[in-house]
XYZ file of C-alpha atoms in Angstrom:
513
model
C 0.045 0.399 0.200
C 1.488 3.344 -0.677
C 0.240 6.822 -0.304
C -1.326 8.785 -2.391
C -2.700 12.202 -2.669
C -5.706 14.046 -3.970
C -6.534 17.690 -4.644
C -9.404 19.196 -2.840
C -10.525 22.646 -3.813
C -13.734 24.250 -1.696
C -14.645 26.596 -4.283
C -16.436 25.709 -7.708
C -14.987 23.321 -10.023
C -13.238 25.634 -12.961
C -12.660 28.726 -13.426
C -13.091 30.543 -10.232
C -15.743 33.532 -10.408
C -13.518 36.185 -8.756
C -10.107 34.697 -9.995
C -9.141 38.373 -11.521
C -10.190 39.823 -8.112
C -7.973 37.558 -6.130
C -5.341 37.523 -8.694
C -4.818 41.380 -7.827
C -4.584 40.778 -4.078
C -2.297 38.138 -4.304
C -0.155 40.384 -6.524
C -0.587 43.413 -4.232
C 0.753 40.687 -1.606
C 3.659 39.472 -3.138
C 4.801 43.147 -4.335
C 5.239 44.030 -0.807
C 7.344 40.910 -0.560
C 9.378 41.667 -3.241
C 9.854 46.167 -2.457
C 11.993 44.644 0.661
C 14.570 42.802 -1.448
C 15.542 46.228 -2.825
C 14.269 48.649 -0.839
C 16.709 48.472 2.367
C 19.214 49.420 -0.167
C 18.811 53.086 0.331
C 18.079 53.418 3.770
C 21.994 52.240 4.580
C 23.446 55.604 5.267
C 20.569 56.269 7.838
C 20.900 52.597 9.151
C 24.536 53.460 9.547
C 24.251 57.014 11.586
C 20.812 56.152 13.555
C 21.516 52.607 14.706
C 25.356 53.213 14.382
C 25.415 49.788 12.570
C 28.590 48.359 11.481
C 29.253 47.247 7.946
C 28.681 43.552 9.105
C 25.399 44.605 10.944
C 24.141 46.211 7.200
C 25.382 42.944 5.993
C 22.814 40.674 8.271
C 19.953 43.116 7.379
C 20.293 43.023 3.725
C 21.027 39.459 4.060
C 19.055 38.065 6.984
C 15.554 38.692 5.083
C 16.622 36.442 1.807
C 18.592 34.182 3.477
C 15.854 33.043 5.615
C 13.222 33.459 2.760
C 15.393 30.951 0.071
C 15.801 28.430 3.116
C 12.426 28.305 3.543
C 10.695 27.904 0.401
C 10.205 24.267 -0.517
C 9.581 23.970 2.836
C 6.977 26.765 2.844
C 5.739 25.034 -0.379
C 5.066 21.612 1.229
C 3.331 23.079 4.093
C 0.431 24.760 1.907
C 0.014 21.707 0.049
C -0.664 19.782 3.156
C -2.228 22.143 5.463
C -4.106 24.658 3.229
C -2.900 27.193 0.685
C -5.293 29.820 2.515
C -4.476 29.360 5.665
C -0.729 29.465 4.819
C -1.415 32.759 2.540
C -3.049 34.173 5.697
C 0.007 33.140 8.084
C 2.459 34.450 5.512
C 0.772 37.689 5.641
C 0.419 37.844 9.252
C 3.594 37.168 10.045
C 5.361 39.922 7.112
C 3.149 42.320 8.691
C 4.178 41.652 12.691
C 7.612 41.398 11.135
C 7.462 44.777 9.509
C 6.088 46.683 12.606
C 8.843 45.771 14.983
C 11.344 45.962 12.080
C 9.965 49.869 11.618
C 10.460 50.272 15.633
C 13.518 48.770 16.044
C 16.053 50.337 18.510
C 19.105 48.033 17.915
C 20.884 46.540 14.581
C 20.234 43.572 16.454
C 16.572 43.883 16.848
C 16.149 45.134 13.339
C 18.336 41.513 12.283
C 16.091 39.627 14.078
C 12.963 41.590 12.573
C 13.859 40.953 9.154
C 14.132 37.483 9.274
C 10.947 36.876 10.644
C 9.994 39.008 7.812
C 11.808 36.045 5.445
C 9.647 33.541 7.016
C 6.700 35.194 6.059
C 8.068 36.346 2.800
C 8.423 32.432 1.952
C 5.172 31.158 2.682
C 3.399 34.376 0.505
C 6.357 33.594 -2.763
C 4.839 30.076 -2.585
C 1.401 29.902 -2.060
C 0.797 33.100 -4.244
C 1.723 30.792 -7.274
C 0.398 27.709 -5.971
C -3.394 29.631 -5.514
C -2.899 31.175 -9.413
C -2.344 27.398 -10.388
C -5.764 26.323 -8.610
C -7.858 29.015 -9.348
C -7.342 29.555 -13.392
C -7.634 26.637 -16.032
C -5.360 25.836 -18.974
C -6.810 28.619 -21.055
C -6.132 31.410 -18.735
C -3.227 30.342 -16.931
C -0.263 31.253 -18.826
C -1.605 35.169 -18.701
C -2.509 35.236 -15.021
C 1.388 33.047 -14.455
C 2.804 35.977 -16.739
C 0.568 39.111 -14.646
C 2.100 37.332 -11.445
C 5.577 37.494 -12.932
C 5.196 41.195 -13.525
C 5.094 41.909 -10.096
C 9.241 40.855 -9.638
C 10.013 43.037 -12.467
C 8.158 46.060 -11.039
C 9.499 45.151 -7.401
C 12.811 45.059 -8.593
C 12.635 48.815 -10.160
C 10.188 50.141 -7.973
C 12.206 48.872 -4.965
C 14.651 51.592 -5.099
C 12.493 54.656 -6.086
C 9.861 53.955 -3.542
C 12.533 53.888 -0.502
C 14.374 56.828 -1.846
C 10.599 58.480 -1.483
C 9.781 57.560 1.423
C 13.073 58.707 3.232
C 12.951 61.699 2.240
C 9.722 62.596 3.513
C 10.218 60.132 6.836
C 12.560 58.456 9.043
C 13.758 55.062 8.350
C 11.435 53.123 9.704
C 8.836 54.029 7.709
C 10.059 51.875 4.624
C 8.908 49.196 7.102
C 5.800 50.634 8.831
C 4.336 51.258 4.780
C 3.916 47.330 4.585
C 1.510 46.879 7.848
C -1.800 48.093 6.037
C -0.826 46.289 2.693
C -0.569 43.561 5.024
C -4.131 44.149 6.525
C -5.961 44.488 3.111
C -4.628 41.618 2.086
C -5.480 39.564 5.440
C -8.896 41.010 4.735
C -9.036 40.147 1.327
C -7.760 36.838 1.470
C -10.215 35.573 4.094
C -13.386 37.022 2.121
C -12.262 35.821 -1.308
C -9.597 33.083 -1.493
C -10.787 29.048 -1.521
C -8.930 26.975 0.140
C -7.622 24.242 -1.480
C -4.915 21.519 -0.467
C -3.678 17.987 -0.958
C -5.927 15.062 0.712
C -4.027 12.329 1.907
C -5.318 8.788 1.979
C -4.111 5.006 1.160
C -4.620 3.546 -2.274
C -3.274 0.561 -3.985
C -2.231 2.220 -7.424
C 1.146 0.903 -8.326
C 3.767 3.316 -9.180
C 6.222 5.439 -7.382
C 4.828 7.473 -3.892
C 3.552 10.833 -4.069
C 2.939 11.832 -0.509
C 2.361 10.359 2.422
C 0.072 11.337 5.399
C 2.792 12.075 7.768
C 4.759 15.388 7.116
C 8.302 15.656 6.282
C 10.290 16.854 9.091
C 13.449 15.652 8.483
C 13.322 16.459 4.894
C 12.518 19.942 5.979
C 15.464 19.939 8.511
C 17.538 18.964 5.517
C 16.306 21.349 2.844
C 16.227 24.377 4.884
C 19.706 23.977 5.935
C 21.579 22.907 3.080
C 19.750 26.167 1.170
C 20.391 28.481 3.448
C 24.175 27.658 3.555
C 24.387 27.530 -0.098
C 22.576 30.502 -0.948
C 24.923 32.044 1.976
C 27.862 31.053 0.102
C 26.997 33.318 -3.065
C 25.715 35.876 -0.825
C 28.976 36.366 0.754
C 31.660 35.304 -2.528
C 32.045 38.625 -3.803
C 32.511 40.148 0.035
C 34.889 37.313 1.577
C 36.289 36.165 -2.003
C 34.999 32.848 -3.307
C 37.735 30.569 -2.199
C 38.261 31.793 1.461
C 37.041 29.451 3.888
C 34.005 30.863 5.219
C 32.690 30.755 1.877
C 34.372 27.294 0.600
C 32.817 25.962 4.356
C 29.639 26.986 3.930
C 29.187 26.020 -0.142
C 30.531 22.005 0.777
C 28.211 22.057 3.937
C 25.361 23.323 2.059
C 26.025 20.955 -1.383
C 26.742 17.930 1.463
C 23.367 18.477 3.469
C 21.472 18.695 0.156
C 22.822 15.416 -0.726
C 21.660 13.763 2.067
C 18.228 15.355 1.583
C 18.041 13.833 -1.689
C 18.896 10.865 -0.481
C 16.677 10.911 2.476
C 13.921 11.780 -0.177
C 14.611 8.994 -2.039
C 13.916 6.208 0.397
C 10.798 7.498 2.271
C 7.543 6.912 1.377
C 6.217 10.469 1.919
C 8.894 12.751 0.497
C 8.543 16.903 0.594
C 10.042 16.557 -3.116
C 9.360 13.459 -4.741
C 12.718 13.264 -6.793
C 10.670 11.098 -9.372
C 10.229 14.542 -10.809
C 13.446 14.572 -12.179
C 13.109 11.738 -14.648
C 10.442 13.987 -16.335
C 12.318 15.747 -19.117
C 9.554 18.454 -19.594
C 10.446 19.130 -16.086
C 14.428 18.876 -16.550
C 13.956 21.689 -19.484
C 11.774 24.010 -17.173
C 14.519 23.727 -14.613
C 17.220 24.262 -17.084
C 15.348 27.338 -18.642
C 14.791 29.054 -15.055
C 18.351 28.932 -13.911
C 19.742 30.000 -16.779
C 17.079 33.229 -17.627
C 17.873 34.202 -13.669
C 21.744 33.408 -14.037
C 21.395 36.212 -17.273
C 19.139 38.570 -15.504
C 20.931 38.452 -11.947
C 24.242 38.596 -13.752
C 23.784 41.103 -16.733
C 21.595 43.567 -13.684
C 24.805 43.271 -11.616
C 26.977 44.515 -13.912
C 24.120 47.067 -15.206
C 24.493 49.095 -12.718
C 28.586 49.097 -12.643
C 28.027 49.846 -16.186
C 26.270 53.106 -15.792
C 28.028 54.776 -12.913
C 31.460 53.030 -13.998
C 31.689 53.566 -17.461
C 28.995 55.911 -18.438
C 29.376 57.818 -15.128
C 25.706 58.339 -13.884
C 25.224 58.864 -10.156
C 23.632 55.935 -8.145
C 19.440 57.329 -8.387
C 19.917 58.384 -12.568
C 22.063 54.625 -12.774
C 18.656 53.470 -10.780
C 16.046 55.437 -12.970
C 17.821 54.158 -15.861
C 17.749 50.899 -15.523
C 13.351 50.890 -15.550
C 12.990 50.743 -19.292
C 13.762 46.923 -18.606
C 11.406 46.422 -15.727
C 8.624 48.629 -17.846
C 9.145 46.484 -20.873
C 8.461 43.573 -19.104
C 4.709 44.848 -17.566
C 3.614 46.789 -20.748
C 3.941 43.363 -22.560
C 2.400 41.069 -19.754
C -0.627 43.463 -19.140
C -1.227 43.577 -22.893
C -1.015 39.852 -22.588
C 1.346 39.342 -25.594
C 3.654 36.219 -24.345
C 0.058 34.813 -23.806
C -1.025 34.910 -27.229
C 2.423 33.966 -28.550
C 2.348 30.574 -26.419
C -0.397 28.666 -28.254
C 1.031 30.059 -31.675
C 4.936 28.765 -30.963
C 4.514 26.141 -28.117
C 6.502 26.239 -24.829
C 9.604 25.271 -26.536
C 9.505 27.943 -29.022
C 8.403 30.752 -26.412
C 11.346 30.062 -24.304
C 13.822 29.669 -27.357
C 12.922 33.036 -28.511
C 12.332 34.734 -25.611
C 16.241 33.511 -24.482
C 17.451 34.520 -27.476
C 16.017 37.797 -26.829
C 17.498 37.840 -23.710
C 21.092 36.977 -24.961
C 20.309 40.023 -27.980
C 19.811 42.272 -25.530
C 22.698 41.607 -23.390
C 25.022 41.569 -26.317
C 23.369 44.722 -27.131
C 24.601 46.081 -24.269
C 27.754 45.041 -24.126
C 28.707 45.659 -28.062
C 26.721 49.268 -28.469
C 26.461 50.313 -24.856
C 30.162 51.829 -24.140
C 29.877 54.773 -26.200
C 26.338 56.063 -24.455
C 23.078 54.851 -23.261
C 21.400 54.994 -26.262
C 22.707 51.216 -26.952
C 21.922 50.399 -23.068
C 18.730 51.399 -23.909
C 18.191 49.016 -26.953
C 19.958 46.175 -25.265
C 17.556 46.716 -22.032
C 14.101 46.762 -24.166
C 15.120 43.201 -26.144
C 15.923 41.933 -23.050
C 12.425 43.189 -21.188
C 10.818 41.579 -24.352
C 12.682 38.473 -23.951
C 11.628 37.669 -19.955
C 8.539 38.585 -20.717
C 8.142 35.784 -23.012
C 10.150 33.489 -20.988
C 9.578 33.726 -17.668
C 5.865 32.752 -17.730
C 6.043 30.459 -20.344
C 8.806 28.564 -17.914
C 6.764 29.099 -14.669
C 4.236 27.422 -16.680
C 6.225 24.449 -17.563
C 7.280 23.542 -14.298
C 3.768 24.163 -12.565
C 2.516 21.977 -15.607
C 5.137 19.095 -14.878
C 4.015 18.963 -10.755
C 0.461 17.209 -10.589
C -2.145 19.811 -8.953
C -2.036 18.576 -5.345
C 1.751 19.549 -5.282
C 1.249 23.294 -6.554
C 2.839 24.630 -3.286
C 5.936 22.362 -3.993
C 6.310 23.316 -7.462
C 6.347 27.291 -6.559
C 8.591 26.023 -3.815
C 10.854 25.354 -6.954
C 10.292 27.606 -8.974
C 11.615 30.117 -6.373
C 14.257 28.218 -5.232
C 15.504 28.612 -8.821
C 15.294 32.107 -9.338
C 17.587 32.155 -6.100
C 20.294 29.972 -7.137
C 20.007 31.581 -10.690
C 20.086 35.411 -9.505
C 23.349 34.143 -7.007
C 25.155 32.434 -9.499
C 24.619 34.944 -12.431
C 25.758 37.516 -9.721
C 29.043 35.318 -8.892
C 30.053 33.623 -12.246
C 30.090 36.767 -14.814
C 31.046 38.978 -11.753
C 34.346 36.556 -11.595
C 34.944 36.613 -15.190
C 34.456 40.517 -14.426
C 37.114 40.701 -11.982
C 39.170 38.107 -13.702
C 39.457 40.016 -17.225
C 39.578 43.877 -15.568
C 42.436 42.029 -12.915
C 44.373 41.311 -16.227
C 44.143 44.082 -17.643
C 44.493 47.001 -15.199
C 47.612 44.925 -13.246
C 50.033 45.959 -15.577
C 48.816 49.945 -15.219
C 47.842 49.912 -11.243
C 48.303 46.738 -9.281
C 45.092 46.589 -8.308
C 42.396 44.155 -8.685
C 38.783 46.570 -7.962
C 38.202 49.511 -10.329
C 37.913 52.309 -6.524
C 41.518 51.071 -5.869
C 42.884 51.087 -9.263
C 41.896 54.665 -10.041
C 43.433 55.829 -6.176
C 46.579 53.927 -7.597
C 47.028 55.919 -10.624
C 49.540 57.905 -11.565
C 47.817 60.761 -13.584
C 44.547 61.366 -15.903
C 46.399 59.232 -18.753
C 46.677 56.154 -16.158
C 43.155 56.486 -14.822
C 42.357 56.707 -18.669
C 43.328 53.258 -19.455
C 42.128 51.637 -16.036
C 38.383 52.820 -16.898
C 38.956 51.133 -20.258
C 40.176 47.852 -18.793
C 36.974 47.778 -16.645
C 35.072 48.677 -19.747
C 36.973 45.493 -21.580
C 35.998 43.289 -18.370
C 32.341 44.533 -18.048
C 31.932 43.616 -22.042
C 33.385 40.263 -21.683
C 31.470 39.249 -19.041
C 27.944 40.615 -20.523
C 29.232 38.476 -23.999
C 29.894 35.386 -21.807
C 26.619 36.250 -20.079
C 24.879 36.343 -23.294
C 26.364 33.110 -24.518
C 25.108 31.367 -21.599
C 21.144 32.366 -21.291
C 21.172 31.690 -24.844
C 22.592 28.235 -24.814
C 20.321 27.600 -21.854
C 17.508 28.918 -23.922
C 18.046 26.175 -26.988
C 18.657 23.504 -24.312
C 15.603 24.207 -22.073
C 13.596 24.252 -26.034
C 14.891 20.810 -27.313
C 14.232 19.045 -24.029
C 10.918 20.397 -23.657
C 10.344 19.269 -27.362
C 11.421 16.027 -27.020
C 9.249 15.672 -23.995
C 5.862 16.739 -25.690
C 6.642 14.234 -28.397
C 7.294 11.432 -25.940
C 3.836 12.501 -24.348
C 1.874 12.811 -27.495
C -0.383 9.634 -27.610
C 0.912 7.258 -30.130
C -1.545 5.560 -32.881
C -2.816 2.702 -32.321
C -1.481 -0.346 -33.747
């Protein structure tokens, strides 16, 4: 006898009559979570001054949120499937609101770090549950458009975080950037309780042959192992640029995380009630979507990391002006998803064709910035718009492919996988493309000033001519790393499309003999 699951939904079958209103509520909750990934960066001077925070304190204020959130994504998704997505959505909003209140009223750096960690728990519940609810309330004909709108919030959060933080700090003290979350969380709580239907997986014992699905007992050890392993790996990725990729701290964290995740995989394979069914990874459609999701996040995370340096160090813009000039990327994604362009193209091109087209555009945008962006903003603007078009096509298609490859009763775990891939991809993009940049710049600038970083090299330069050569070396390093990112994204898009197309052929019904 093996454990089996079935999906129960207390809402009427088919399309939920208030699905678009529910989607709006979900996106509002998710936007608040995403804003807090970036909004704190503009408050660093105020926090340093008013809380007497050290550099290490500031780093933990930023990283506590993302570390806790990324480490809990799989566990949060599993909990939403098991205990009810509406319940977890309510719990996430409540925890996020309470954490925001504690952060806004914190009097010490330690208190703010602890509050940010609490917000990360709520954020993990919200990030996984929102996508799982979208899958439940929309049918196949509207799901891609709904996921596209859900994905748009990611771009809006990236673009709006620093701008909203700057406006708030111009008029209020630093705590206001957290307290503004409270009315949003309260509105979200009321709306979720009134509108969102409950859905969860119901567990029963059956005799159907095949791999086990999820049992009637929670996988507590699996949850612990996945949380520890993922937190350690993400910490290594986050701290690598600061401490050095070969430092003992980074290598020990990465090795420990990988070891714990390996134990997690072995544990999930041997128990009859895994939180993450490893048989998913035998599904070529799932593997193709996973490869594409990691590499588009790789290209996005790495390219945006390089882009901010390109705008400030090569084109000479200040931080606020540089931030404003990245907005066309997010605005292009928002415009195309709101108009439903990707949702209309997907049935015509198919999922493999849509992903291949989208990621080719992302690669072309990166290449345009590398080749045309060195002499002025015009080439960079072109590259940003092309990248935005590619992201608008590829990201919803890949999220839909991941969720479609996982049974509906595992929608929460699917959302956790999707969020985890985005975290890993972004971190790897910053790590790998940043390493290419530093290696190329060090090779070119070492003969000039003997320094491996741009500020140090410029400070050690002897005269305007030498500073010019150093700036040229940095620009060359940026160009090389952007082209490496373009090649990686293009290869990833083609690989994902190939795997998805092959999986589609294998899934197609064969004519009877």
